[in-house]
Every structure is written in C-alpha cells, then in structure tokens.
C-alpha cells in the first residue's frame, strides 16, 4: 500500500500513479517509478467568490506595446541562434552531453554581456566559485563584472535574484537545484519541474533573462520531464562529435526566432572561438579529392555551409553487408542506395557501405541526397569527382533530381570558396552564378557522368 500522500512519478514522462509498479502505465518505460510526496499543482486553488472576481481582461492584437529591446550578449553565434539576442523575461534551456562545453559557452556569454554593461549572474550548483573563476580567467574573462555564486537551494537563489536587479542569469544546472517545499531528491522530476517553474515565473515577473543548463540522458533528451521543455521559451542543444574541436549550437524550440539557425564554435585553450565562416572549416581544401568524396553545398539556418560527404563501398567480408553512417540519416542512406540500385544499375547487395559527413556536422536537409549519391557512386565506380565541383539536389524514389531551395546562395558560396562546377538539378542552370552548372534531371545520367568522368 502506498503511504498516505505518497505518489509514484515516472522519471521519464512525469506521469503520476498511486501504486508502484515495474512499468510506467503512461509511457511504458521500465523501472522509472519513484516515490514522491504529493503536492497540489500550482493551479489548484479555491474558486474565486464574491465581487472581487472580474475574470479575464482582453486586449487586441494592435494594442500591444513594442517588444523590449533584445540583449545583445556580444557572442554573435549565440545571439544568432536566439533570434538576434536574448529576450528579456525569457527562459532558455541549454542541453548537451557532459563535457561538451555548456558551462564554457555560458561563461563566455555572461562574461561578454557583462563587459557590455548587462548585469549578469552565474550561479553554479556543480562547481565551486574558485573553479568557475579559474575557468573564466583561463578564457581571458577574469575582468568581466559577472557575479558568481555556488548554490543549489532554490529558495536562496530566488532570494538572491530578487535582491539585485539582474538582466541575465545563468543557472548551471537545473538537475542540481532543490526546493525545501518538496521531499523528493535533487534531479527528480518533481524538483526539476518545481525549480524551472519558479525560475520561469521570476523571469517573466522581473523581465530577467534566465539561461538554464540541463543534463541530457543517454538518448540525448534533456533529463527530466518533457514538461520542462514546454515551460521554457527556447530549448537549445549544444553538440559536438568526440574528437573534433567543433561545437554546434542548435535551436530545438524558440518562441522568439527560427529554430533552423545554428551557431558554430571551435573549442580551444582559451574557451570557445566563434566560427564566422563555417564552410572553410568543414571542408578539406588541401590535397586531391579522392574517389568517394563529394562536396555538398548546404544551407544551415540562414547561412550556406559547404561540407564534404565521404563514402566507402567495399566488398563485404561477412554474410550481411554493413551500413554505417555518421552525420546523416540512416533511413535516407537506405533510400539513396535503393534508388542507385533500382534506377542506376549499381549493386550494393554484397558490399559494405560507409558514409561520413566530414568535420562532425549533422546534415538533415533533403538537398544532401545527391551529394550522398554522388559520393557513393564515385566510390563504387572508383572514379573521383572533379576537384572543383560542388553537389546538391533532392532525389525522388523514381530517380529524378529535384530542385532545392536557395540554389543561388549555395552557388554563390561555392564560387566564393573557389569552386567552378556544380552537379545538381536542371533548374539550377537558370540560377545566376559564375559556376559551370551541370544540371541533370535523372540520377542515372549523373551517375553515368561520374563513371565516365564526362564533365564537358
Ligand atoms: P565544460 O564547459 O565544463 O562542459 P560541460 O559544462 O558541458 O560539462 O567544458 C568541459 C570541456 O571543455 C573540458 O573537456 C575541457 C574543455 N575546455 C577546453 O578545451 N578549453 C577551455 O578553455 C575550457 C574552459 C574547457
Ligand atoms: Mg558544466
């Protein structure tokens, strides 16, 4: 029997049950139910009575006051992902693997903003003040007027933030906070939800921008209930492949800007350096382009980014051929392989296929289909693409090459980086660009060109 007032809360989905069980009835996850004390939800109040209740006051779309000016933190890649600066009174949740550089990024943001006169606080529940200070000094931000504190008690933090008029507050991380109003331990669903709720309320009330660090689970989701993602105004992910210095800040949700924008950084000895021209970074411009490589002219957010697709097609040593892909969708790879087999006469049934996006970038655009197909065909036919050729285009199941968005910006960026040819959809021929455009409507024709090295 459950103790009086006890409730079992699923740590994965946040649903509450009166009895303990091995499996959550809400989401089906195993071993996720943890006993927590029942609390009345914030909205559960007595119905208002008497003459004081006036109900909702409506206003029109046109009455709205102009939005408050955004805080430009001075870290431009961060501001870009926010949609042009941090909005006062908003809450941002930043997730990322341990050690990817979340604390480093936010110290950089707070430090640069503080130097520009923004009142900043950095509250760490994971590190001592000396550690945070030491890191900021290594990053060359030792003189920035950021107020530091090491604290995990939500009550102390709220009191501290109410005493001083801050503009921007970093809380590292929400999993370390605990509120004495709840019995559950730090990091539990109840505590995380309560802490985020209180901080978001404070942010809205005082026009304070709050940036919260959230740990991620093994699957890459922010640990704690999904409701937390609904409570904040923006959710960002900080990503990086192990072994590469590049870090990418990506918006997953943003009430104040586009979510397809990315910020690119490079981790160095003195913190994160902003990468203003990502194309040059992801591209291996030195040396000959080998068979199996194709340069994709992509668009990430508002910026064109050139990146190399690398494929290796090799005889399979075992019965079942391997398909391994890094930086691209494996379902998409299966589709491109099927189209190459069915429409272009290439055979992959007894061959291992490896596909890799260079530099640790993750590509999700359909426009990358043709770049992947070109890399695969180039490896299978052992014929390199011209050194100065970029590729883009979407592939349909019928083997057609389709036009993609913003072809002129892709071509311009490629021209800027010294590329002189392009293989892509036929419609690209009309896009004004100083490149020699080889437009094809059918994938089989593009594969023939690669096989015969016919670039006339
Ligand atoms: P950190 O910001 O502590 O990661 P997180 O908060 O996401 O867990 O960054 C940790 C890593 O960053 C660590 O492996 C060291 C590296 N790093 C640098 O390479 N250069 C630097 O200047 C700093 C501050 C960190
Ligand atoms: Mg950290």
Coordinates of C-alpha atoms and ligand atoms in Angstrom, one line a residue:
X1 CA 0.0 0.0 0.0
X2 CA 1.1 3.5 -0.7
X3 CA 1.8 5.7 2.2
X4 CA -0.6 8.5 2.8
X5 CA 0.2 11.3 0.5
X6 CA 2.8 9.3 -1.5
X7 CA 2.6 9.1 -5.2
X8 CA 4.8 7.3 -7.8
X9 CA 6.1 9.5 -10.5
X10 CA 7.7 8.3 -13.7
X11 CA 11.1 9.9 -14.1
X12 CA 10.8 9.6 -17.9
X13 CA 7.4 11.0 -18.7
X14 CA 6.3 12.6 -15.4
X15 CA 3.0 10.8 -15.1
X16 CA 1.9 10.1 -11.5
X17 CA 0.4 6.8 -10.3
X18 CA -1.0 5.8 -6.9
X19 CA 0.7 2.4 -6.9
X20 CA 4.3 1.3 -7.5
X21 CA 4.9 -0.9 -10.5
X22 CA 7.8 -2.1 -12.6
X23 CA 6.5 -0.5 -15.7
X24 CA 5.1 3.0 -16.2
X25 CA 1.5 2.9 -17.4
X26 CA 2.0 6.3 -19.0
X27 CA 4.9 5.7 -21.3
X28 CA 5.7 2.0 -20.9
X29 CA 9.3 2.6 -19.6
X30 CA 10.6 0.1 -17.1
X31 CA 12.0 0.9 -13.6
X32 CA 11.2 4.6 -13.8
X33 CA 8.6 5.0 -11.0
X34 CA 10.0 6.8 -7.9
X35 CA 8.1 7.6 -4.8
X36 CA 7.5 11.3 -4.3
X37 CA 5.3 13.3 -2.0
X38 CA 2.0 14.6 -3.4
X39 CA 1.7 18.3 -3.8
X40 CA -1.2 20.3 -5.1
X41 CA -0.4 21.7 -8.6
X42 CA 0.1 25.4 -8.8
X43 CA -3.3 25.9 -10.4
X44 CA -5.3 24.1 -7.8
X45 CA -6.8 27.0 -5.9
X46 CA -10.2 27.6 -4.5
X47 CA -12.6 29.1 -7.0
X48 CA -12.9 32.9 -6.6
X49 CA -16.0 34.1 -5.0
X50 CA -17.7 37.4 -4.4
X51 CA -17.4 40.8 -6.1
X52 CA -13.6 40.8 -6.5
X53 CA -13.5 38.3 -9.3
X54 CA -13.5 40.1 -12.5
X55 CA -12.5 37.5 -15.0
X56 CA -10.1 37.9 -17.9
X57 CA -9.2 41.3 -19.3
X58 CA -8.8 41.0 -23.1
X59 CA -6.7 43.2 -25.3
X60 CA -6.5 43.4 -29.1
X61 CA -3.6 42.5 -31.4
X62 CA -3.0 46.1 -32.3
X63 CA -2.8 47.4 -28.7
X64 CA 0.5 45.6 -27.9
X65 CA 3.4 47.7 -26.7
X66 CA 6.5 47.3 -28.8
X67 CA 8.6 44.3 -27.6
X68 CA 11.5 45.2 -25.3
X69 CA 14.9 45.5 -26.9
X70 CA 16.9 42.3 -27.0
X71 CA 20.1 41.9 -25.1
X72 CA 23.0 41.5 -27.5
X73 CA 25.5 39.4 -25.5
X74 CA 28.4 40.0 -27.8
X75 CA 28.8 36.3 -28.6
X76 CA 27.3 36.7 -32.1
X77 CA 26.9 33.0 -32.8
X78 CA 24.8 32.7 -29.6
X79 CA 22.8 35.8 -30.4
X80 CA 22.0 34.4 -33.8
X81 CA 20.6 31.2 -32.5
X82 CA 18.5 33.2 -30.0
X83 CA 17.0 35.1 -33.0
X84 CA 19.1 38.3 -32.7
X85 CA 19.9 38.5 -29.0
X86 CA 18.4 37.3 -25.7
X87 CA 14.8 38.4 -25.0
X88 CA 14.4 40.0 -21.5
X89 CA 11.9 38.0 -19.4
X90 CA 12.5 34.8 -21.3
X91 CA 13.9 31.4 -20.2
X92 CA 16.3 29.4 -22.3
X93 CA 17.1 25.7 -21.6
X94 CA 20.5 24.6 -22.9
X95 CA 21.1 20.8 -23.1
X96 CA 24.2 18.9 -24.1
X97 CA 26.4 15.9 -23.3
X98 CA 28.7 16.1 -20.3
X99 CA 32.0 17.9 -21.2
X100 CA 30.7 19.3 -24.5
X101 CA 31.2 22.9 -23.2
X102 CA 27.9 24.1 -21.8
X103 CA 29.5 25.8 -18.8
X104 CA 32.2 27.2 -21.0
X105 CA 29.7 28.7 -23.5
X106 CA 27.5 30.3 -20.8
X107 CA 30.5 31.8 -19.0
X108 CA 31.6 33.3 -22.3
X109 CA 28.1 34.6 -22.9
X110 CA 27.8 36.0 -19.4
X111 CA 31.3 37.5 -19.5
X112 CA 30.9 39.2 -22.8
X113 CA 27.5 40.5 -21.9
X114 CA 28.7 41.8 -18.5
X115 CA 31.5 43.7 -20.3
X116 CA 28.9 45.5 -22.4
X117 CA 27.1 46.6 -19.3
X118 CA 24.5 43.9 -18.9
X119 CA 24.0 42.9 -15.2
X120 CA 24.9 39.2 -15.2
X121 CA 24.9 36.5 -12.6
X122 CA 26.4 33.0 -12.9
X123 CA 25.1 30.5 -10.4
X124 CA 26.7 27.1 -10.3
X125 CA 25.4 24.1 -8.5
X126 CA 28.1 21.8 -9.8
X127 CA 31.3 23.7 -9.3
X128 CA 32.8 25.8 -6.5
X129 CA 33.2 29.5 -7.1
X130 CA 37.0 29.1 -7.4
X131 CA 36.6 26.6 -10.2
X132 CA 34.3 28.8 -12.1
X133 CA 36.6 31.8 -11.5
X134 CA 39.6 29.8 -12.7
X135 CA 37.9 28.8 -15.9
X136 CA 36.8 32.4 -16.6
X137 CA 40.4 33.5 -16.1
X138 CA 41.7 30.9 -18.5
X139 CA 39.2 32.1 -21.0
X140 CA 40.5 35.7 -20.6
X141 CA 37.3 36.9 -18.9
X142 CA 38.8 37.4 -15.5
X143 CA 38.0 41.1 -15.5
X144 CA 34.4 40.8 -16.6
X145 CA 31.9 42.0 -13.9
X146 CA 29.9 38.8 -13.6
X147 CA 28.6 38.0 -10.1
X148 CA 29.4 34.4 -9.2
X149 CA 27.7 32.1 -6.7
X150 CA 27.8 28.4 -5.9
X151 CA 24.3 27.4 -4.6
X152 CA 21.8 24.6 -5.0
X153 CA 19.0 25.8 -2.8
X154 CA 16.2 27.2 -4.9
X155 CA 15.0 29.4 -2.1
X156 CA 18.4 31.0 -1.6
X157 CA 18.8 31.5 -5.4
X158 CA 15.3 33.2 -5.7
X159 CA 16.0 35.4 -2.7
X160 CA 19.4 36.4 -4.2
X161 CA 17.9 37.2 -7.6
X162 CA 15.1 39.3 -6.1
X163 CA 17.6 41.4 -4.1
X164 CA 19.6 42.6 -7.1
X165 CA 18.4 43.9 -10.4
X166 CA 20.0 41.4 -12.8
X167 CA 19.4 41.4 -16.6
X168 CA 20.8 37.9 -17.3
X169 CA 21.2 34.9 -15.0
X170 CA 22.9 31.6 -15.8
X171 CA 21.9 28.6 -13.7
X172 CA 24.2 25.6 -14.1
X173 CA 22.3 23.2 -13.8
X174 CA 18.6 22.6 -13.1
X175 CA 19.4 19.0 -12.0
X176 CA 21.3 20.2 -9.0
X177 CA 18.6 22.5 -7.7
X178 CA 16.4 21.5 -4.8
X179 CA 13.5 23.2 -3.2
X180 CA 12.6 22.6 0.5
X181 CA 8.9 22.6 -0.4
X182 CA 9.3 19.1 -1.9
X183 CA 10.6 16.0 -0.3
X184 CA 12.0 14.4 -3.5
X185 CA 15.7 14.4 -4.1
X186 CA 17.6 16.9 -6.4
X187 CA 17.3 15.8 -10.1
X188 CA 13.9 14.1 -9.6
X189 CA 11.0 15.1 -11.8
X190 CA 9.2 16.9 -9.0
X191 CA 12.2 19.0 -8.1
X192 CA 13.3 19.9 -11.6
X193 CA 9.7 20.8 -12.5
X194 CA 9.3 23.0 -9.4
X195 CA 12.7 24.7 -9.9
X196 CA 12.1 25.5 -13.5
X197 CA 8.5 26.7 -12.7
X198 CA 9.7 29.1 -10.1
X199 CA 12.6 30.4 -12.2
X200 CA 10.4 31.0 -15.2
X201 CA 7.9 32.8 -13.1
X202 CA 10.6 35.0 -11.7
X203 CA 11.9 35.7 -15.2
X204 CA 8.5 36.8 -16.5
X205 CA 7.7 38.9 -13.5
X206 CA 11.0 40.8 -13.4
X207 CA 11.9 40.9 -17.1
X208 CA 15.0 38.9 -16.3
X209 CA 16.5 36.5 -18.9
X210 CA 17.3 33.1 -17.4
X211 CA 19.5 30.5 -19.1
X212 CA 19.3 27.1 -17.6
X213 CA 21.7 24.2 -18.2
X214 CA 20.0 20.8 -18.5
X215 CA 21.7 17.4 -18.4
X216 CA 20.9 15.0 -21.2
X217 CA 20.1 11.3 -20.9
X218 CA 21.9 8.6 -22.8
X219 CA 19.3 9.0 -25.6
X220 CA 20.1 12.7 -25.9
X221 CA 16.9 14.1 -24.5
X222 CA 17.1 16.6 -21.7
X223 CA 16.9 14.7 -18.4
X224 CA 13.6 15.2 -16.5
X225 CA 10.1 15.5 -17.7
X226 CA 9.3 16.8 -21.2
X227 CA 7.1 19.4 -19.5
X228 CA 10.2 21.4 -18.7
X229 CA 10.7 21.9 -22.4
X230 CA 7.2 23.3 -22.6
X231 CA 7.7 25.6 -19.7
X232 CA 10.7 27.5 -21.2
X233 CA 10.7 29.8 -24.2
X234 CA 13.6 28.2 -26.0
X235 CA 15.4 24.9 -26.0
X236 CA 19.0 24.8 -27.4
X237 CA 21.2 21.8 -27.9
X238 CA 25.0 22.1 -27.8
X239 CA 26.5 19.4 -29.9
X240 CA 29.9 18.1 -30.8
X241 CA 31.4 14.9 -32.1
X242 CA 34.0 13.4 -29.9
X243 CA 37.5 14.1 -31.2
X244 CA 36.5 17.2 -33.2
X245 CA 37.0 20.7 -31.7
X246 CA 33.9 22.0 -33.4
X247 CA 30.7 22.7 -31.4
X248 CA 27.4 23.5 -32.8
X249 CA 24.6 25.3 -31.0
X250 CA 21.2 24.4 -32.5
X251 CA 17.7 25.6 -31.6
X252 CA 15.2 22.9 -31.0
X253 CA 12.4 25.3 -29.9
X254 CA 12.4 29.0 -30.0
X255 CA 9.4 31.3 -29.3
X256 CA 11.4 34.3 -30.4
X257 CA 13.3 33.1 -33.5
X258 CA 13.8 30.5 -36.2
X259 CA 14.9 27.0 -35.0
X260 CA 16.9 26.1 -38.0
X261 CA 19.6 28.6 -37.1
X262 CA 23.0 27.2 -35.9
X263 CA 25.9 28.7 -34.1
X264 CA 29.4 27.3 -34.8
X265 CA 32.2 27.4 -32.3
X266 CA 35.7 25.9 -32.0
X267 CA 36.9 24.7 -28.6
X268 CA 40.4 25.9 -27.9
X269 CA 42.7 26.5 -25.0
X270 CA 41.1 29.9 -24.3
X271 CA 37.5 28.8 -24.5
X272 CA 35.2 28.8 -27.5
X273 CA 36.1 30.8 -30.5
X274 CA 33.3 31.8 -32.8
X275 CA 33.5 30.5 -36.3
X276 CA 32.1 33.1 -38.7
X277 CA 32.7 31.2 -41.9
X278 CA 31.9 27.5 -41.2
X279 CA 32.4 26.4 -44.9
X280 CA 36.1 26.8 -44.7
X281 CA 36.1 24.8 -41.5
X282 CA 34.3 21.7 -42.6
X283 CA 35.9 21.5 -45.9
X284 CA 39.2 19.7 -46.6
X285 CA 40.5 22.1 -49.2
X286 CA 44.1 20.8 -49.2
X287 CA 45.1 18.0 -51.5
X288 CA 43.4 16.0 -54.2
X289 CA 39.7 14.9 -53.7
X290 CA 39.7 11.1 -53.7
X291 CA 37.1 8.7 -55.1
X292 CA 34.2 8.6 -52.8
X293 CA 34.2 12.3 -51.8
X294 CA 31.6 14.9 -52.8
X295 CA 31.3 18.4 -51.6
X296 CA 27.8 19.3 -50.6
X297 CA 26.7 22.9 -50.8
X298 CA 24.2 23.1 -48.0
X299 CA 22.2 25.6 -46.0
X300 CA 22.2 25.7 -42.2
X301 CA 19.8 28.2 -40.9
X302 CA 20.4 31.4 -42.9
X303 CA 23.9 30.5 -43.9
X304 CA 25.3 28.4 -46.7
X305 CA 27.8 25.8 -45.5
X306 CA 30.0 23.6 -47.6
X307 CA 30.8 20.2 -46.3
X308 CA 32.3 17.0 -47.7
X309 CA 30.4 13.7 -47.9
X310 CA 32.8 10.7 -47.8
X311 CA 31.7 7.3 -48.9
X312 CA 33.4 3.9 -48.9
X313 CA 31.9 1.0 -50.8
X314 CA 33.9 -2.2 -50.2
X315 CA 33.3 -6.0 -50.7
X316 CA 31.6 -7.4 -47.6
X317 CA 33.6 -9.9 -45.5
X318 CA 30.6 -11.3 -43.8
X319 CA 27.2 -12.6 -44.9
X320 CA 25.3 -9.5 -44.0
X321 CA 26.7 -6.3 -45.5
X322 CA 27.3 -3.4 -43.1
X323 CA 25.7 0.0 -43.5
X324 CA 27.3 2.6 -41.2
X325 CA 26.6 6.3 -41.4
X326 CA 27.9 9.3 -39.4
X327 CA 26.3 12.7 -39.6
X328 CA 23.4 11.7 -41.8
X329 CA 20.1 9.8 -41.5
X330 CA 20.5 6.0 -41.9
X331 CA 17.0 5.8 -43.4
X332 CA 17.9 8.3 -46.0
X333 CA 21.0 6.3 -46.8
X334 CA 18.9 3.2 -47.3
X335 CA 16.7 5.1 -49.7
X336 CA 19.5 6.5 -51.8
X337 CA 21.1 3.1 -52.0
X338 CA 17.8 1.6 -53.2
X339 CA 17.4 4.3 -55.9
X340 CA 21.0 3.8 -57.0
X341 CA 20.4 0.0 -57.3
X342 CA 16.9 0.2 -59.0
X343 CA 17.5 3.2 -61.3
X344 CA 21.2 3.4 -62.0
X345 CA 22.3 -0.3 -62.1
X346 CA 24.8 -0.1 -59.2
X347 CA 24.9 -3.1 -56.9
X348 CA 25.4 -2.8 -53.1
X349 CA 23.9 -6.2 -52.0
X350 CA 27.2 -7.8 -51.3
X351 CA 29.1 -4.7 -50.3
X352 CA 29.7 -2.8 -47.1
X353 CA 28.7 0.9 -47.3
X354 CA 30.1 3.6 -45.0
X355 CA 29.0 7.2 -45.3
X356 CA 30.5 10.0 -43.3
X357 CA 29.9 13.8 -43.1
X358 CA 33.3 15.3 -42.5
X359 CA 34.0 17.6 -39.6
X360 CA 31.4 16.3 -37.3
X361 CA 28.5 18.2 -38.7
X362 CA 25.0 16.7 -38.8
X363 CA 23.1 17.2 -42.1
X364 CA 19.3 16.8 -42.3
X365 CA 18.5 18.7 -45.5
X366 CA 16.9 16.6 -48.3
X367 CA 19.2 18.6 -50.6
X368 CA 22.1 16.4 -49.5
X369 CA 20.6 13.3 -51.2
X370 CA 22.6 13.9 -54.4
X371 CA 25.8 14.6 -52.6
X372 CA 25.5 11.3 -50.8
X373 CA 24.6 9.5 -54.0
X374 CA 27.5 11.1 -55.8
X375 CA 29.9 10.1 -53.1
X376 CA 28.5 6.5 -53.1
X377 CA 28.6 6.2 -56.9
X378 CA 32.1 7.7 -57.0
X379 CA 33.4 5.1 -54.6
X380 CA 31.5 2.2 -56.2
X381 CA 32.9 3.2 -59.6
X382 CA 36.3 4.2 -58.3
X383 CA 36.2 7.5 -60.2
X384 CA 36.8 10.8 -58.4
X385 CA 34.6 13.9 -58.9
X386 CA 36.4 17.0 -60.3
X387 CA 38.3 18.8 -57.5
X388 CA 36.4 22.0 -58.1
X389 CA 32.8 20.5 -58.1
X390 CA 30.0 21.0 -55.6
X391 CA 26.9 18.9 -55.5
X392 CA 23.3 19.4 -54.3
X393 CA 19.8 18.2 -55.1
X394 CA 17.0 16.1 -53.7
X395 CA 16.4 12.6 -55.2
X396 CA 12.9 11.1 -55.6
X397 CA 12.2 7.4 -55.5
X398 CA 11.7 7.4 -59.2
X399 CA 15.3 8.5 -59.7
X400 CA 14.7 12.2 -60.6
X401 CA 16.9 15.0 -59.3
X402 CA 14.7 17.7 -57.9
X403 CA 15.3 21.4 -57.4
X404 CA 16.0 22.6 -53.8
X405 CA 15.6 25.9 -52.0
X406 CA 18.0 28.8 -52.2
X407 CA 20.1 27.5 -55.1
X408 CA 21.7 30.9 -55.8
X409 CA 23.1 31.3 -52.3
X410 CA 24.5 27.8 -52.5
X411 CA 26.2 28.6 -55.8
X412 CA 27.5 31.9 -54.6
X413 CA 29.1 30.4 -51.5
X414 CA 30.7 27.7 -53.6
X415 CA 32.1 30.3 -56.0
X416 CA 33.4 32.3 -53.1
X417 CA 35.4 29.3 -51.9
X418 CA 36.9 28.6 -55.3
X419 CA 34.6 26.0 -56.8
X420 CA 34.0 26.2 -60.5
X421 CA 31.5 23.5 -61.3
X422 CA 28.3 22.2 -59.9
X423 CA 26.4 19.0 -60.4
X424 CA 22.7 19.3 -59.4
X425 CA 19.1 19.7 -60.6
X426 CA 18.5 21.0 -64.1
X427 CA 16.6 24.1 -62.7
X428 CA 19.9 25.3 -61.2
X429 CA 21.1 26.2 -64.7
X430 CA 19.0 29.4 -64.5
X431 CA 20.3 30.4 -61.1
X432 CA 22.8 33.2 -61.9
X433 CA 26.2 32.1 -60.7
X434 CA 29.8 32.2 -62.0
X435 CA 29.9 28.4 -61.9
X436 CA 29.8 25.9 -64.8
X437 CA 26.5 24.2 -64.0
X438 CA 25.9 20.6 -65.0
X439 CA 22.1 20.2 -64.5
X440 CA 20.6 16.8 -64.7
X441 CA 17.0 15.7 -64.3
X442 CA 17.8 12.0 -63.8
X443 CA 20.1 10.4 -61.2
X444 CA 21.2 7.7 -63.8
X445 CA 22.6 10.4 -66.0
X446 CA 24.5 12.0 -63.1
X447 CA 26.0 8.6 -62.2
X448 CA 26.9 8.0 -65.9
X449 CA 28.9 11.3 -65.9
X450 CA 30.7 10.3 -62.7
X451 CA 31.6 6.8 -64.1
X452 CA 32.8 8.2 -67.4
X453 CA 34.4 11.3 -66.0
X454 CA 32.3 13.2 -68.6
X455 CA 32.3 16.8 -67.4
X456 CA 32.3 18.5 -70.8
Ligands
LIG1 P1 32.5 22.4 -19.8 O1 32.1 23.7 -20.2 O2 32.9 22.2 -18.3 O3 31.5 21.2 -20.2 P2 30.0 21.0 -19.7 O4 29.6 22.1 -18.8 O5 29.2 20.9 -20.9 O6 30.1 19.7 -18.9 O7 33.8 22.0 -20.7 C1 34.5 20.9 -20.5 C2 35.5 20.6 -21.6 O8 35.9 21.7 -22.3 C3 36.7 20.0 -21.0 O9 36.9 18.7 -21.5 C4 37.8 20.9 -21.3 C5 37.3 21.7 -22.4 N1 37.8 23.1 -22.4 C6 38.8 23.5 -23.3 O10 39.2 22.7 -24.2 N2 39.2 24.8 -23.3 C7 38.8 25.7 -22.4 O11 39.2 26.9 -22.5 C8 37.8 25.3 -21.5 C9 37.3 26.2 -20.5 C10 37.3 24.0 -21.5
LIG2 MG1 29.3 22.1 -16.7

